[in-house]
Short mmCIF file of C-alpha atoms in Angstrom, two decimals:
data_model
loop_
_atom_site.label_atom_id
_atom_site.label_comp_id
_atom_site.label_asym_id
_atom_site.label_seq_id
_atom_site.Cartn_x
_atom_site.Cartn_y
_atom_site.Cartn_z
CA MET V 1 -40.39 -18.21 8.53
CA SER V 2 -41.75 -21.23 6.63
CA SER V 3 -41.87 -24.69 8.20
CA PHE V 4 -39.38 -25.98 5.64
CA THR V 5 -36.96 -23.14 6.34
CA SER V 6 -37.28 -23.67 10.09
CA LYS V 7 -36.55 -27.37 9.78
CA THR V 8 -33.58 -26.69 7.50
CA LEU V 9 -32.12 -24.18 9.95
CA LEU V 10 -32.62 -26.49 12.92
CA SER V 11 -31.01 -29.38 11.08
CA ALA V 12 -28.06 -27.21 10.12
CA LEU V 13 -27.61 -25.98 13.68
CA ALA V 14 -27.77 -29.52 15.02
CA ALA V 15 -25.15 -30.64 12.52
CA ALA V 16 -22.96 -27.69 13.43
CA ALA V 17 -23.21 -28.53 17.12
CA SER V 18 -22.05 -32.08 16.42
CA VAL V 19 -18.77 -30.84 14.95
CA SER V 20 -18.19 -27.89 17.26
CA ALA V 21 -15.06 -29.58 18.65
CA HIS V 22 -13.17 -27.85 15.83
CA GLY V 23 -13.36 -24.09 15.64
CA HIS V 24 -13.59 -20.77 13.84
CA VAL V 25 -13.05 -17.10 14.67
CA THR V 26 -16.22 -15.57 16.11
CA ASN V 27 -15.11 -11.95 16.51
CA VAL V 28 -12.13 -9.64 16.15
CA VAL V 29 -11.20 -7.02 18.77
CA ILE V 30 -9.38 -3.84 17.70
CA ASN V 31 -8.63 -1.20 20.33
CA GLY V 32 -11.43 -2.53 22.52
CA VAL V 33 -14.04 -2.62 19.73
CA SER V 34 -15.38 -6.09 18.91
CA TYR V 35 -16.31 -6.78 15.26
CA PRO V 36 -18.36 -9.89 14.47
CA ASN V 37 -16.82 -12.37 12.06
CA TYR V 38 -18.57 -14.54 9.49
CA ASP V 39 -20.59 -17.22 11.29
CA PRO V 40 -20.62 -20.51 9.35
CA PHE V 41 -23.33 -21.87 11.66
CA SER V 42 -25.98 -19.21 10.98
CA HIS V 43 -25.12 -16.77 8.16
CA PRO V 44 -25.46 -19.31 5.30
CA TYR V 45 -29.08 -19.88 6.32
CA MET V 46 -30.09 -16.23 6.58
CA GLN V 47 -31.94 -14.50 3.76
CA ASN V 48 -30.10 -11.26 4.53
CA PRO V 49 -26.98 -12.03 6.55
CA PRO V 50 -25.17 -9.07 8.11
CA THR V 51 -22.20 -7.45 6.41
CA VAL V 52 -19.07 -8.41 8.33
CA ILE V 53 -15.30 -8.05 8.03
CA GLY V 54 -14.68 -11.81 7.73
CA TRP V 55 -14.75 -13.73 4.47
CA THR V 56 -17.59 -16.18 3.90
CA ALA V 57 -16.61 -19.85 3.66
CA GLY V 58 -18.13 -23.27 3.20
CA ASN V 59 -16.97 -24.57 6.58
CA THR V 60 -20.48 -25.11 7.93
CA ASP V 61 -19.09 -28.28 9.53
CA ASN V 62 -16.38 -26.25 11.32
CA GLY V 63 -14.03 -28.31 9.20
CA PHE V 64 -10.61 -27.94 7.62
CA VAL V 65 -8.63 -27.84 4.39
CA ALA V 66 -6.51 -30.91 3.68
CA PRO V 67 -3.02 -30.82 2.11
CA SER V 68 -4.45 -32.35 -1.07
CA ALA V 69 -6.19 -28.98 -1.60
CA PHE V 70 -3.09 -26.81 -1.15
CA ASP V 71 -3.02 -26.01 -4.88
CA SER V 72 -6.68 -24.90 -4.88
CA GLY V 73 -8.36 -21.67 -3.82
CA ASP V 74 -9.68 -23.37 -0.69
CA ILE V 75 -6.36 -23.00 1.14
CA ILE V 76 -6.43 -19.20 0.78
CA CYS V 77 -9.36 -18.24 3.03
CA HIS V 78 -11.01 -21.62 3.67
CA ARG V 79 -13.33 -23.74 1.54
CA SER V 80 -15.19 -21.88 -1.23
CA ALA V 81 -14.39 -18.58 0.47
CA THR V 82 -15.71 -15.31 -0.97
CA ASN V 83 -14.87 -11.71 -0.15
CA ALA V 84 -16.18 -10.07 2.99
CA GLY V 85 -18.54 -7.18 2.29
CA GLY V 86 -16.81 -4.75 4.65
CA HIS V 87 -13.61 -4.04 6.52
CA ALA V 88 -12.28 -2.73 9.82
CA VAL V 89 -9.87 0.19 10.19
CA VAL V 90 -6.64 -0.36 12.11
CA ALA V 91 -3.43 1.63 12.45
CA ALA V 92 -0.01 0.17 11.66
CA GLY V 93 1.45 -1.02 14.96
CA ASP V 94 -1.95 -1.82 16.50
CA LYS V 95 -2.69 -5.20 18.06
CA ILE V 96 -5.62 -7.35 16.95
CA LEU V 97 -7.26 -10.08 19.02
CA LEU V 98 -8.89 -12.96 17.14
CA GLN V 99 -11.40 -14.83 19.30
CA TRP V 100 -12.14 -18.49 18.51
CA ASP V 101 -15.31 -20.20 19.66
CA THR V 102 -13.31 -23.24 20.77
CA TRP V 103 -10.24 -25.28 20.00
CA PRO V 104 -9.67 -28.95 20.94
CA GLU V 105 -6.66 -29.74 23.12
CA SER V 106 -5.78 -32.75 20.96
CA HIS V 107 -5.35 -30.59 17.83
CA HIS V 108 -1.77 -29.45 18.46
CA GLY V 109 -0.04 -27.27 15.90
CA PRO V 110 1.24 -23.85 14.87
CA VAL V 111 -0.66 -20.56 14.76
CA ILE V 112 0.36 -18.44 11.76
CA ASP V 113 -0.67 -14.99 10.49
CA TYR V 114 -0.20 -13.40 7.08
CA LEU V 115 -1.15 -10.16 5.34
CA ALA V 116 -1.78 -9.57 1.63
CA ASP V 117 -2.13 -6.19 -0.10
CA CYS V 118 -5.47 -5.84 -1.91
CA GLY V 119 -4.60 -2.66 -3.80
CA ASP V 120 -6.51 0.62 -3.96
CA ALA V 121 -9.82 -1.01 -4.96
CA GLY V 122 -10.04 -2.68 -1.55
CA CYS V 123 -10.39 -6.24 -0.33
CA GLU V 124 -14.14 -6.41 -0.92
CA THR V 125 -13.59 -7.03 -4.63
CA VAL V 126 -10.04 -8.43 -4.90
CA ASP V 127 -9.45 -11.75 -6.68
CA LYS V 128 -8.24 -14.10 -3.92
CA MET V 129 -6.18 -16.08 -6.43
CA GLU V 130 -4.02 -12.98 -6.99
CA LEU V 131 -3.36 -12.18 -3.33
CA GLU V 132 0.29 -12.49 -2.28
CA PHE V 133 0.71 -13.18 1.43
CA PHE V 134 3.65 -12.24 3.66
CA LYS V 135 4.06 -13.79 7.10
CA ILE V 136 3.86 -11.44 10.11
CA ASP V 137 3.52 -13.92 12.99
CA GLU V 138 4.07 -17.60 13.77
CA VAL V 139 4.31 -19.76 16.87
CA GLY V 140 4.91 -23.45 16.26
CA LEU V 141 6.49 -25.88 18.70
CA VAL V 142 7.19 -24.13 22.00
CA ASP V 143 8.42 -27.12 24.00
CA GLY V 144 9.09 -30.56 22.51
CA THR V 145 10.53 -32.24 25.60
CA ASN V 146 7.63 -34.63 25.85
CA ALA V 147 5.36 -35.74 23.03
CA PRO V 148 3.10 -34.39 21.67
CA GLY V 149 4.73 -31.17 22.85
CA PHE V 150 3.44 -27.71 23.75
CA TRP V 151 2.41 -25.62 20.73
CA GLY V 152 1.09 -22.29 19.55
CA SER V 153 -2.39 -23.84 19.61
CA ASP V 154 -1.90 -24.64 23.32
CA GLN V 155 -1.00 -21.00 23.95
CA LEU V 156 -4.20 -20.02 22.15
CA ILE V 157 -6.27 -22.32 24.38
CA ALA V 158 -4.59 -20.94 27.51
CA ASN V 159 -5.34 -17.42 26.26
CA ASN V 160 -9.11 -17.95 26.39
CA ASN V 161 -9.15 -19.50 22.88
CA SER V 162 -7.86 -16.23 21.44
CA TRP V 163 -4.78 -14.97 19.62
CA MET V 164 -3.14 -11.56 19.65
CA VAL V 165 -1.23 -10.40 16.56
CA GLN V 166 0.42 -7.05 15.79
CA ILE V 167 0.19 -5.19 12.49
CA PRO V 168 3.76 -4.23 11.48
CA SER V 169 4.44 -0.67 12.64
CA ASP V 170 6.23 0.26 9.42
CA LEU V 171 3.59 -1.17 7.07
CA ALA V 172 2.50 1.16 4.27
CA PRO V 173 -1.12 2.30 4.53
CA GLY V 174 -3.58 0.45 2.37
CA ASN V 175 -6.08 -2.36 2.19
CA TYR V 176 -5.03 -5.80 3.40
CA VAL V 177 -6.42 -9.28 3.99
CA LEU V 178 -5.33 -10.73 7.32
CA ARG V 179 -5.01 -14.50 6.94
CA HIS V 180 -5.08 -16.14 10.39
CA GLU V 181 -4.57 -19.90 10.59
CA ILE V 182 -4.15 -22.89 12.88
CA ILE V 183 -2.65 -26.08 11.45
CA ALA V 184 -3.67 -29.17 13.42
CA LEU V 185 -1.05 -31.94 13.35
CA HIS V 186 -2.64 -34.70 15.44
CA SER V 187 -2.77 -36.76 12.22
CA GLY V 188 0.14 -35.00 10.56
CA GLY V 189 2.29 -38.11 10.48
CA ASP V 190 0.02 -39.56 7.79
CA PRO V 191 -0.01 -38.42 4.15
CA ASP V 192 -2.75 -35.77 3.72
CA GLY V 193 -3.31 -35.91 7.48
CA ALA V 194 -2.65 -32.30 8.49
CA GLN V 195 -5.66 -30.01 8.93
CA ASN V 196 -5.50 -26.31 7.98
CA TYR V 197 -8.04 -23.88 9.42
CA PRO V 198 -7.50 -20.53 7.61
CA GLN V 199 -9.63 -17.46 8.40
CA CYS V 200 -9.57 -14.18 6.43
CA ILE V 201 -10.37 -10.67 7.68
CA ASN V 202 -10.52 -7.43 5.66
CA LEU V 203 -8.51 -4.52 7.08
CA GLN V 204 -7.82 -0.94 6.11
CA VAL V 205 -4.43 -0.04 7.58
CA THR V 206 -3.63 3.60 8.28
CA GLY V 207 -0.35 5.27 9.14
CA SER V 208 2.77 6.72 7.56
CA GLY V 209 4.83 3.55 7.05
CA THR V 210 6.52 2.68 3.79
CA ALA V 211 7.14 -1.08 4.04
CA LYS V 212 5.59 -3.16 1.26
CA PRO V 213 6.84 -6.73 1.82
CA ALA V 214 6.91 -9.21 -1.04
CA GLY V 215 4.45 -12.05 -0.72
CA THR V 216 3.57 -15.53 -1.92
CA LEU V 217 0.41 -16.66 -3.69
CA GLY V 218 -1.92 -18.52 -1.36
CA THR V 219 -1.77 -21.65 -3.48
CA ALA V 220 2.03 -21.69 -3.12
CA LEU V 221 2.28 -21.19 0.65
CA TYR V 222 2.66 -24.87 1.52
CA LYS V 223 3.61 -28.23 0.06
CA ALA V 224 1.82 -31.35 1.24
CA ASP V 225 5.03 -33.22 2.04
CA GLU V 226 7.11 -30.46 3.63
CA PRO V 227 8.32 -31.03 7.22
CA GLY V 228 5.94 -28.49 8.77
CA ILE V 229 2.90 -30.20 7.22
CA GLN V 230 3.67 -33.93 7.23
CA ALA V 231 4.97 -34.10 10.79
CA ASN V 232 4.85 -36.79 13.46
CA ILE V 233 4.32 -35.12 16.84
CA TYR V 234 4.23 -38.31 18.91
CA SER V 235 7.94 -39.14 18.94
CA THR V 236 9.94 -37.78 21.90
CA PRO V 237 11.67 -35.38 21.71
CA VAL V 238 9.41 -33.58 19.26
CA THR V 239 11.15 -31.51 16.59
CA TYR V 240 9.41 -29.21 14.16
CA GLU V 241 10.02 -26.68 11.39
CA ASN V 242 7.32 -24.08 10.74
CA PRO V 243 5.90 -24.36 7.21
CA GLY V 244 5.56 -21.65 4.60
CA PRO V 245 7.68 -18.59 3.82
CA ALA V 246 9.93 -16.90 6.37
CA LEU V 247 8.76 -14.11 8.64
CA ILE V 248 9.12 -10.62 7.22
CA GLU V 249 11.72 -8.24 8.61
CA ASN V 250 10.54 -6.41 11.76
CA ALA V 251 7.81 -8.98 12.47
CA VAL V 252 6.85 -9.03 16.16
CA ILE V 253 5.89 -12.23 17.99
CA LEU V 254 3.75 -11.10 20.91
CA GLU V 255 3.45 -12.60 24.35
CA GLN V 256 -0.15 -13.73 24.28
CA THR V 257 -2.64 -11.56 26.16
CA THR V 258 -6.35 -10.81 25.98
CA SER V 259 -8.09 -7.55 25.09
CA ALA V 260 -10.96 -6.03 27.05
CA ILE V 261 -14.06 -5.34 24.96
CA THR V 262 -15.44 -1.84 25.53
CA ALA V 263 -17.77 -1.52 22.53
CA SER V 264 -19.22 -3.47 19.63
CA GLY V 265 -18.56 -2.36 16.07
CA SER V 266 -19.78 -3.07 12.57
CA ALA V 267 -18.02 -3.40 9.24
CA THR V 268 -17.10 -0.28 7.31
CA THR V 269 -18.36 -0.36 3.73
CA GLY V 270 -17.81 1.85 0.72
CA SER V 271 -14.62 3.71 -0.08
CA ALA V 272 -11.49 1.84 0.92
CA THR V 273 -9.17 4.85 0.61
CA ALA V 274 -6.70 4.76 3.48
CA ALA V 275 -7.18 7.56 6.01
CA PRO V 276 -4.55 9.14 8.28
CA ALA V 277 -3.74 7.15 11.40
CA PRO V 278 -5.58 8.16 14.58
CA ALA V 279 -3.23 10.11 16.83
CA THR V 280 -3.91 7.94 19.88
CA SER V 281 -4.36 4.51 18.31
CA SER V 282 -1.21 2.97 19.79
CA ALA V 283 -2.02 4.17 23.27
CA ALA V 284 -5.58 2.92 22.92
CA SER V 285 -4.31 -0.47 21.84
CA ASP V 286 -2.04 -0.76 24.85
CA ALA V 287 -4.79 0.40 27.19
CA SER V 288 -7.17 -2.28 25.93
CA THR V 289 -4.72 -5.11 26.58
CA THR V 290 -5.04 -7.23 29.68
CA GLU V 291 -1.77 -8.94 30.56
CA VAL V 292 -3.32 -11.81 32.55
CA PRO V 293 -5.28 -14.31 30.38
CA ALA V 294 -8.97 -14.28 31.23
CA SER V 295 -11.03 -17.30 32.25
CA PRO V 296 -12.91 -19.01 29.37
CA THR V 297 -16.13 -17.12 30.20
CA THR V 298 -14.67 -13.64 30.62
CA THR V 299 -14.54 -12.54 26.99
CA ALA V 300 -18.01 -13.82 26.18
CA ALA V 301 -19.47 -11.97 29.15
CA ALA V 302 -17.69 -8.78 28.22
CA GLU V 303 -18.91 -9.01 24.67
CA THR V 304 -22.51 -9.58 25.73
CA SER V 305 -22.49 -6.49 27.91
CA ALA V 306 -20.57 -4.32 25.49
CA ALA V 307 -21.94 -0.88 24.87
CA ALA V 308 -22.86 0.34 21.43
CA PRO V 309 -19.76 1.48 19.54
CA THR V 310 -18.59 4.94 18.90
CA THR V 311 -17.37 4.26 15.41
CA ALA V 312 -16.77 7.83 14.28
CA ALA V 313 -16.30 11.17 15.89
CA ALA V 314 -19.36 13.36 15.80
CA ALA V 315 -19.14 16.11 13.26
CA PRO V 316 -18.74 19.53 14.82
CA THR V 317 -21.85 21.65 14.98
CA THR V 318 -21.32 24.79 12.91
CA THR V 319 -24.73 26.43 13.05
CA THR V 320 -24.46 30.02 11.84
CA ALA V 321 -26.51 32.58 13.73
CA ALA V 322 -29.04 34.49 11.71
CA PRO V 323 -27.90 38.05 10.91
CA VAL V 324 -29.26 40.79 13.16
CA PRO V 325 -31.24 43.31 11.11
CA THR V 326 -29.73 46.78 10.98
CA ARG V 327 -32.17 49.64 11.66
CA CYS V 328 -32.52 52.12 8.85
CA PRO V 329 -31.07 55.56 9.83
CA GLY V 330 -33.78 58.13 10.43
CA LEU V 331 -36.54 55.49 10.61
CA LYS V 332 -37.80 56.65 14.03
CA LYS V 333 -37.75 60.30 12.88
CA LYS V 334 -39.79 59.39 9.79
CA LYS V 335 -42.41 57.52 11.89
CA ARG V 336 -42.78 60.50 14.29
CA SER V 337 -43.16 62.85 11.32
CA ASN V 338 -45.92 60.66 9.87
CA ARG V 339 -47.82 60.59 13.18
CA ARG V 340 -47.71 64.45 13.41
CA HIS V 341 -48.97 64.70 9.84
CA ALA V 342 -51.89 62.38 10.69
CA ARG V 343 -52.88 64.51 13.69
CA ASP V 344 -52.78 67.69 11.56
CA VAL V 345 -55.05 66.08 8.99
CA ARG V 346 -57.65 65.14 11.69
CA ARG V 347 -57.64 68.70 13.06
CA HIS V 348 -58.47 70.07 9.62
#
């Protein structure tokens, strides 16, 4: 690595450390398998960054999208976001854990999750401006008795800086972008004061569901002056209305739990054709869920010691045995006859 490149990387890492009080999703856990997300602190400075399931973004400062950018593409999957190069496979009804590196206690606000259908071509090439998102999960103000209240973001912090969301069990198989977001409202009482932190993940959903919910373009999800965006959280009692479209029918709001990591995985690339759902995916999802939130160091330790993933079942060995030669009838008799003929020739 050149001296210039080394200095550039060190400067970038130092700058990133100075703003690490905000946050981003570091990894995604599906049925115990941990998939790395896009890392805004290191991947932009790599010559050949790894292919991951998370969309790239220009949030190298761990920053946010302001309401003044709600009509731009930045609000869809974060600033200057581009498609992830791969995806993860998940069954309808499975639970997904999104692990954040950190989240500041002062940044109170809702946690919201959306899905958008990418079509048969897959999410690796879809135009983000055409994605239509439907809401599958939201937790805003939980308790507003005392300002600034207890929020979805506070649940996330208590859950080891992680969030569990469930893919709708009746969702039609296909390719979807999961848009996971925290909206920080510590400055929400001021015009353009709210801070949106969207994160996008590529998924291939399997199963036999038929639901295809209608969605909303990313640039039309929010308005800068709606109550859920321009909100004062410092007046007791706190009241709040979640922003954006309504939850879809059959959406499930989970009690927050963590998920044990049993293996590390990598992004699937290539064909995005939806495959049949694994027969035991729901059971596996339940088995990987830990009901008691872990301490802040538990998940990191589990991820560090995770075994290499088993990402596909080994193909059955079908070696065919070589055919056993069949002896020619009368072969032994012919050989004995030849030996007698040879002896008769020597006698004569």
